Coordinates of C-alpha atoms and ligand atoms in Angstrom, one line a residue:
X1 CA -20.3 3.9 16.1
X2 CA -16.1 2.3 16.1
X3 CA -16.6 1.2 13.0
X4 CA -17.8 5.0 11.6
X5 CA -14.7 6.4 12.8
X6 CA -12.8 3.5 11.3
X7 CA -14.3 4.0 8.3
X8 CA -13.7 8.2 7.7
X9 CA -10.3 7.1 8.5
X10 CA -10.2 4.7 5.3
X11 CA -11.8 8.1 3.3
X12 CA -9.1 10.2 4.8
X13 CA -6.5 7.5 4.2
X14 CA -7.5 7.1 0.5
X15 CA -7.4 11.0 -0.5
X16 CA -3.9 10.9 1.2
X17 CA -2.6 8.3 -0.8
X18 CA -3.6 9.6 -3.8
X19 CA -6.3 7.3 -4.4
X20 CA -8.1 10.3 -5.7
X21 CA -7.7 8.1 -8.7
X22 CA -8.6 9.9 -11.7
X23 CA -7.3 7.0 -13.7
X24 CA -8.8 6.5 -17.2
X25 CA -9.9 9.9 -17.5
X26 CA -12.1 9.9 -15.1
X27 CA -12.4 12.1 -12.1
X28 CA -14.5 12.5 -8.8
X29 CA -17.2 14.6 -8.5
X30 CA -17.2 14.6 -12.4
X31 CA -20.8 16.2 -12.1
X32 CA -20.2 18.8 -9.1
X33 CA -21.4 21.5 -11.8
X34 CA -23.5 19.8 -14.4
X35 CA -25.4 17.8 -11.8
X36 CA -24.5 19.0 -8.1
X37 CA -27.1 16.8 -6.7
X38 CA -26.3 13.8 -8.4
X39 CA -24.8 12.0 -5.9
X40 CA -26.9 13.2 -3.0
X41 CA -29.8 11.3 -5.2
X42 CA -28.3 8.0 -6.0
X43 CA -27.7 8.0 -2.2
X44 CA -30.8 8.8 -1.1
X45 CA -32.4 6.2 -3.5
X46 CA -30.3 3.5 -2.9
X47 CA -31.0 4.2 1.1
X48 CA -34.8 4.2 0.4
X49 CA -35.0 0.8 -1.2
X50 CA -32.4 -0.5 1.4
X51 CA -35.2 0.3 4.0
X52 CA -37.4 -1.5 2.4
X53 CA -35.0 -4.3 1.6
X54 CA -31.9 -4.5 3.3
X55 CA -31.1 -7.8 0.3
X56 CA -31.0 -5.4 -2.0
X57 CA -27.7 -3.6 -1.1
X58 CA -25.6 -7.2 -2.1
X59 CA -27.7 -7.1 -5.4
X60 CA -26.5 -3.6 -6.3
X61 CA -22.8 -4.5 -5.7
X62 CA -23.2 -8.0 -7.7
X63 CA -24.8 -6.1 -10.6
X64 CA -21.9 -3.4 -10.9
X65 CA -19.5 -6.3 -10.9
X66 CA -21.4 -7.7 -14.0
X67 CA -21.5 -4.7 -15.4
X68 CA -17.8 -3.6 -15.2
X69 CA -16.6 -7.8 -16.3
X70 CA -18.7 -7.4 -19.8
X71 CA -18.0 -4.8 -22.1
X72 CA -16.6 -2.6 -19.1
X73 CA -18.6 -0.3 -16.6
X74 CA -20.6 1.0 -19.0
X75 CA -24.2 0.0 -18.0
X76 CA -24.6 -2.9 -20.9
X77 CA -26.3 -5.0 -17.8
X78 CA -28.9 -3.0 -17.9
X79 CA -30.4 -3.3 -21.5
X80 CA -33.3 -5.4 -21.8
X81 CA -33.6 -7.2 -24.8
X82 CA -33.8 -10.8 -26.2
X83 CA -30.3 -11.1 -26.7
X84 CA -29.0 -8.8 -24.0
X85 CA -26.3 -9.5 -21.6
X86 CA -29.5 -9.7 -19.1
X87 CA -30.7 -12.6 -20.8
X88 CA -27.2 -15.0 -20.0
X89 CA -27.3 -17.7 -17.5
X90 CA -25.1 -15.9 -15.1
X91 CA -27.3 -12.5 -14.9
X92 CA -30.1 -14.4 -14.3
X93 CA -30.2 -14.0 -10.6
X94 CA -28.9 -10.3 -10.7
X95 CA -31.1 -7.8 -9.0
X96 CA -31.2 -4.2 -8.3
X97 CA -32.4 -3.2 -11.5
X98 CA -35.6 -1.1 -10.5
X99 CA -33.2 0.9 -7.9
X100 CA -31.1 2.2 -10.9
X101 CA -34.2 3.1 -13.1
X102 CA -35.5 4.9 -9.8
X103 CA -32.2 7.2 -9.4
X104 CA -32.1 7.4 -13.1
X105 CA -35.6 9.0 -13.4
X106 CA -35.3 11.4 -10.9
X107 CA -31.6 12.4 -12.2
X108 CA -33.1 12.7 -15.9
X109 CA -36.1 15.1 -14.2
X110 CA -33.5 17.9 -12.6
X111 CA -30.9 17.4 -15.0
X112 CA -31.7 15.6 -18.4
X113 CA -28.8 13.6 -20.4
X114 CA -26.3 14.3 -17.9
X115 CA -25.6 11.1 -15.6
X116 CA -24.8 7.9 -17.2
X117 CA -26.6 5.1 -16.2
X118 CA -22.8 3.5 -15.5
X119 CA -22.1 6.0 -12.9
X120 CA -25.6 5.3 -11.4
X121 CA -24.5 1.5 -11.2
X122 CA -20.7 2.3 -9.6
X123 CA -22.1 5.2 -6.8
X124 CA -24.6 2.6 -5.9
X125 CA -22.3 -0.1 -5.6
X126 CA -20.3 2.3 -2.8
X127 CA -23.6 3.1 -1.3
X128 CA -24.8 -0.3 -0.5
X129 CA -21.5 -1.0 1.0
X130 CA -21.8 1.9 2.9
X131 CA -25.2 1.1 4.1
X132 CA -24.0 -2.1 5.1
X133 CA -21.4 -0.8 7.7
X134 CA -18.7 -1.2 5.3
X135 CA -16.5 1.0 4.2
X136 CA -17.1 4.3 1.6
X137 CA -14.9 5.4 -0.8
X138 CA -14.8 8.6 -3.8
X139 CA -15.9 7.4 -6.6
X140 CA -14.6 9.1 -9.9
X141 CA -17.3 9.6 -12.2
X142 CA -17.2 10.6 -15.8
X143 CA -18.4 7.4 -17.5
X144 CA -20.5 7.2 -20.5
X145 CA -22.8 4.5 -21.2
X146 CA -22.4 1.6 -24.3
X147 CA -24.0 0.6 -26.9
X148 CA -23.2 -2.9 -27.2
X149 CA -25.0 -5.6 -24.6
X150 CA -24.7 -9.2 -26.0
X151 CA -25.5 -12.4 -23.9
X152 CA -23.5 -14.5 -25.8
X153 CA -19.9 -12.8 -24.2
X154 CA -20.9 -13.2 -20.6
X155 CA -20.1 -16.5 -19.9
X156 CA -16.8 -15.5 -21.5
X157 CA -16.0 -12.8 -19.1
X158 CA -17.9 -13.9 -15.8
X159 CA -16.4 -16.1 -13.7
X160 CA -18.3 -19.2 -12.4
X161 CA -18.2 -21.1 -9.2
X162 CA -17.1 -24.2 -10.4
X163 CA -14.3 -22.7 -12.2
X164 CA -10.6 -23.5 -11.1
X165 CA -8.6 -20.8 -9.6
X166 CA -6.6 -20.5 -12.5
X167 CA -9.6 -19.8 -14.9
X168 CA -10.8 -17.5 -12.5
X169 CA -7.4 -15.8 -12.0
X170 CA -7.6 -15.5 -15.7
X171 CA -11.0 -13.8 -16.0
X172 CA -9.8 -11.4 -13.1
X173 CA -5.9 -10.8 -15.3
X174 CA -8.0 -9.8 -18.4
X175 CA -9.5 -6.9 -16.4
X176 CA -6.5 -5.5 -14.9
X177 CA -7.2 -7.2 -11.5
X178 CA -4.3 -9.2 -10.0
X179 CA -4.8 -12.1 -7.6
X180 CA -4.7 -9.5 -4.5
X181 CA -7.9 -7.9 -6.2
X182 CA -9.5 -11.0 -6.9
X183 CA -9.3 -12.0 -3.1
X184 CA -10.6 -8.8 -2.2
X185 CA -13.3 -8.1 -4.1
X186 CA -14.5 -11.5 -3.7
X187 CA -14.9 -10.8 -0.1
X188 CA -17.8 -8.9 -1.4
X189 CA -19.7 -12.4 -0.9
X190 CA -19.7 -11.0 2.8
X191 CA -23.4 -10.0 2.0
X192 CA -25.7 -11.4 0.0
X193 CA -27.0 -15.3 -0.5
X194 CA -26.9 -17.8 -3.2
X195 CA -29.1 -20.4 -4.5
X196 CA -28.7 -24.0 -3.2
X197 CA -28.5 -25.1 -6.6
X198 CA -25.0 -23.4 -7.3
X199 CA -23.0 -25.3 -4.5
X200 CA -25.7 -28.5 -3.9
X201 CA -23.4 -30.5 -5.6
X202 CA -20.7 -30.1 -3.1
X203 CA -22.4 -31.7 -0.6
X204 CA -23.6 -34.9 -2.2
X205 CA -21.8 -36.1 -5.0
X206 CA -19.3 -34.2 -5.4
X207 CA -16.7 -34.8 -8.7
X208 CA -18.8 -38.1 -8.7
X209 CA -17.3 -40.2 -5.8
X210 CA -20.4 -40.0 -3.8
X211 CA -19.2 -38.3 -0.9
X212 CA -19.0 -34.6 -0.4
X213 CA -16.4 -32.2 -1.0
X214 CA -13.7 -33.0 1.8
X215 CA -12.9 -29.4 1.9
X216 CA -16.1 -28.2 3.8
X217 CA -16.3 -28.1 7.3
X218 CA -18.1 -31.3 8.9
X219 CA -20.6 -29.3 11.3
X220 CA -21.0 -26.6 8.2
X221 CA -21.7 -29.2 6.1
X222 CA -24.6 -30.4 8.1
X223 CA -26.0 -27.1 8.3
X224 CA -25.7 -27.0 4.7
X225 CA -27.3 -30.5 3.7
X226 CA -30.7 -29.3 6.1
X227 CA -30.4 -26.5 4.2
X228 CA -30.1 -27.6 0.8
X229 CA -31.5 -31.8 0.6
X230 CA -30.6 -33.2 -2.1
X231 CA -34.0 -33.5 -3.6
X232 CA -34.9 -30.3 -2.4
X233 CA -35.5 -27.4 -4.2
X234 CA -32.5 -25.4 -5.7
X235 CA -33.6 -22.2 -5.9
X236 CA -33.6 -21.5 -2.0
X237 CA -31.4 -18.8 -0.6
X238 CA -28.9 -19.7 1.7
X239 CA -26.4 -17.1 3.4
X240 CA -22.9 -16.7 1.8
X241 CA -21.4 -15.7 5.0
X242 CA -23.3 -17.6 7.8
X243 CA -22.1 -15.5 10.6
X244 CA -23.5 -12.1 9.2
X245 CA -25.4 -12.2 5.7
X246 CA -26.0 -8.6 5.9
X247 CA -23.0 -6.8 7.7
X248 CA -20.2 -5.8 5.5
X249 CA -17.5 -7.0 7.6
X250 CA -14.3 -9.5 7.6
X251 CA -15.9 -12.8 8.5
X252 CA -16.3 -14.3 5.2
X253 CA -12.5 -14.8 5.2
X254 CA -12.7 -16.1 8.5
X255 CA -15.3 -18.6 6.8
X256 CA -13.0 -19.4 4.2
X257 CA -10.3 -20.2 6.7
X258 CA -12.6 -22.6 8.3
X259 CA -13.8 -24.8 5.7
X260 CA -17.2 -22.5 5.9
X261 CA -17.0 -20.9 2.3
X262 CA -20.4 -21.8 0.6
X263 CA -19.4 -21.7 -3.1
X264 CA -16.4 -24.1 -4.4
X265 CA -14.8 -20.6 -5.9
X266 CA -14.8 -19.2 -2.5
X267 CA -13.4 -22.3 -0.7
X268 CA -10.8 -23.0 -3.6
X269 CA -9.0 -19.3 -2.5
X270 CA -7.5 -21.2 0.9
X271 CA -6.6 -24.1 -1.5
X272 CA -3.4 -22.5 -2.8
X273 CA -0.8 -20.4 -1.1
X274 CA -0.8 -16.5 -3.5
X275 CA -4.5 -16.6 -2.4
X276 CA -4.5 -18.8 0.6
X277 CA -2.1 -15.8 2.5
X278 CA -4.5 -13.1 1.4
X279 CA -7.0 -14.9 3.3
X280 CA -5.1 -15.6 6.0
X281 CA -4.2 -12.1 6.4
X282 CA -7.9 -10.4 6.0
X283 CA -9.2 -13.3 8.3
X284 CA -6.7 -12.6 11.2
X285 CA -7.3 -9.3 11.3
X286 CA -11.0 -9.2 12.6
X287 CA -11.0 -7.2 15.4
X288 CA -10.2 -3.4 16.4
X289 CA -8.4 -1.4 14.3
X290 CA -6.3 -4.4 12.8
X291 CA -9.8 -5.2 11.1
X292 CA -9.6 -1.7 8.6
X293 CA -7.1 -3.5 6.7
X294 CA -10.1 -5.1 4.5
X295 CA -12.4 -2.0 4.3
X296 CA -9.4 -0.4 3.1
X297 CA -8.1 -2.9 0.6
X298 CA -12.1 -3.4 -0.3
X299 CA -12.2 0.2 -1.4
X300 CA -9.4 0.7 -3.6
X301 CA -10.2 -2.6 -5.2
X302 CA -13.7 -1.3 -5.9
X303 CA -12.1 1.9 -7.3
X304 CA -10.1 -0.5 -9.4
X305 CA -12.5 -2.4 -10.8
X306 CA -15.0 0.6 -11.6
X307 CA -12.4 2.0 -13.7
X308 CA -12.7 -1.2 -16.2
X309 CA -12.6 -0.2 -19.7
X310 CA -14.7 2.8 -19.3
X311 CA -16.0 5.0 -22.0
X312 CA -15.5 8.9 -21.4
X313 CA -15.5 12.2 -23.7
X314 CA -17.8 11.5 -26.5
X315 CA -17.4 7.5 -26.4
X316 CA -20.6 5.7 -26.1
X317 CA -23.8 7.8 -25.2
X318 CA -25.8 9.0 -21.6
X319 CA -29.1 6.8 -22.2
X320 CA -32.3 8.6 -21.6
X321 CA -33.5 5.7 -20.0
X322 CA -31.2 2.7 -18.1
X323 CA -32.4 0.1 -20.0
X324 CA -32.7 1.2 -24.0
X325 CA -30.4 2.7 -26.1
X326 CA -31.0 5.7 -27.2
Ligands
HEM401 C1 -14.5 -15.8 -8.6 C2 -15.1 -14.7 -8.9 C3 -17.2 -15.0 -8.6 C4 -17.8 -16.0 -8.5 C5 -17.6 -17.3 -9.0 C6 -18.9 -15.4 -8.1 C7 -20.2 -15.9 -8.0 C8 -21.5 -16.0 -7.5 C9 -22.3 -16.3 -7.4 C10 -22.5 -18.1 -7.7 C11 -23.3 -15.7 -6.8 C12 -24.7 -16.8 -6.2 C13 -25.9 -16.1 -7.0 C14 -27.3 -16.9 -6.9 O1 -27.5 -17.2 -6.6 O2 -28.2 -15.3 -6.9 C15 -22.6 -14.2 -6.3 C16 -23.6 -14.3 -5.0 C17 -22.9 -12.4 -5.0 N1 -21.5 -12.1 -5.6 FE1 -20.8 -12.9 -6.8 N2 -18.7 -14.1 -7.8 C18 -17.6 -13.7 -8.1 C19 -17.0 -12.8 -7.4 C20 -17.7 -11.7 -7.0 C21 -17.6 -10.5 -7.2 C22 -16.4 -9.8 -7.8 C23 -18.1 -9.0 -6.6 C24 -18.4 -7.7 -6.1 C25 -17.5 -7.1 -6.1 C26 -19.4 -10.3 -5.7 C27 -20.5 -9.7 -5.3 C28 -21.7 -11.1 -4.8 C29 -22.7 -10.7 -3.9 C30 -23.1 -9.3 -3.4 C31 -23.3 -11.6 -4.2 C32 -24.8 -11.9 -3.5 C33 -25.8 -11.3 -4.6 C34 -27.3 -11.0 -3.7 O3 -27.5 -11.7 -2.8 O4 -28.2 -11.0 -4.4 N3 -18.9 -11.2 -6.4 N4 -21.6 -14.5 -6.8

């Protein structure tokens, strides 16, 4: 109940602080006359899938991130095809496509050719966070769907967990996102899971030293080694936030502060002063009203990320089905 009040406050603050972002030609309530039930349909669809499988929330949030960083937020990640983004290595574990397809089918029945797949992704990510006890925010809409989806582009734009802080920063910077946005958005790892294979190298023979990554907290190292044995199954799933993988809160940052980050890229946020200060700020503010801070900043950063290189007006198209160009 207390959290619901906080999140209501987040919405009010966003609205009052001019965060009605009409940025990049998008505007909140874009479908209010052309398809008034659009947002409600996306929400009820996400909710129905979430009730069957709460892990889908993390999948949908990540899906939107992967869409936005390659060709902008234009649904290019949804296209099916041998050489489409979806088949690139960084996208192989990405989930939630069936939720988007489900919402699109209902929307096409109600208002054919009106609601873009790109907007469904942005709305579904917001609803997924909301359902995980995180903040909600007004999503500016009006994105059009892209006509290009190429697997060969994906690795140049999506960050890898093995990359240096400088490389991660660069990949966010080319999308107009700064250190503050980067740290805040990576806070999405407060929900969801990773395969052992993405971090197992940290546990046994890090940078060929024969030793584990020294930045991992000793007690946590033992837990991770038990979960991901040296010769064990690399596809075993492990929570990115050891304390509350289904709850969207600030405990991810406390983990990073305490050496309990699972991915190397997560732990690296503590490795240099600029990003450490931001982590520390969120980590220190776990309780009571102060906990509001991460919620508010995350909502703002999501609106920014959701506006990357969007197509509007007569650009692109409104797909009939999300996995296929018209
Ligand atoms: C430096 C930037 C980032 C890197 C290197 C990174 C890397 C990863 C990796 C390796 C996984 C595990 C994938 C798997 O095993 O299936 C993951 C999961 C996830 N990522 Fe990120 N990520 C980054 C930023 C973000 C951002 C900006 C968001 C969203 C705003 C995000 C949302 C998620 C979510 C929700 C999961 C859990 C997915 C699930 O449980 O299916 N990540 N990320």
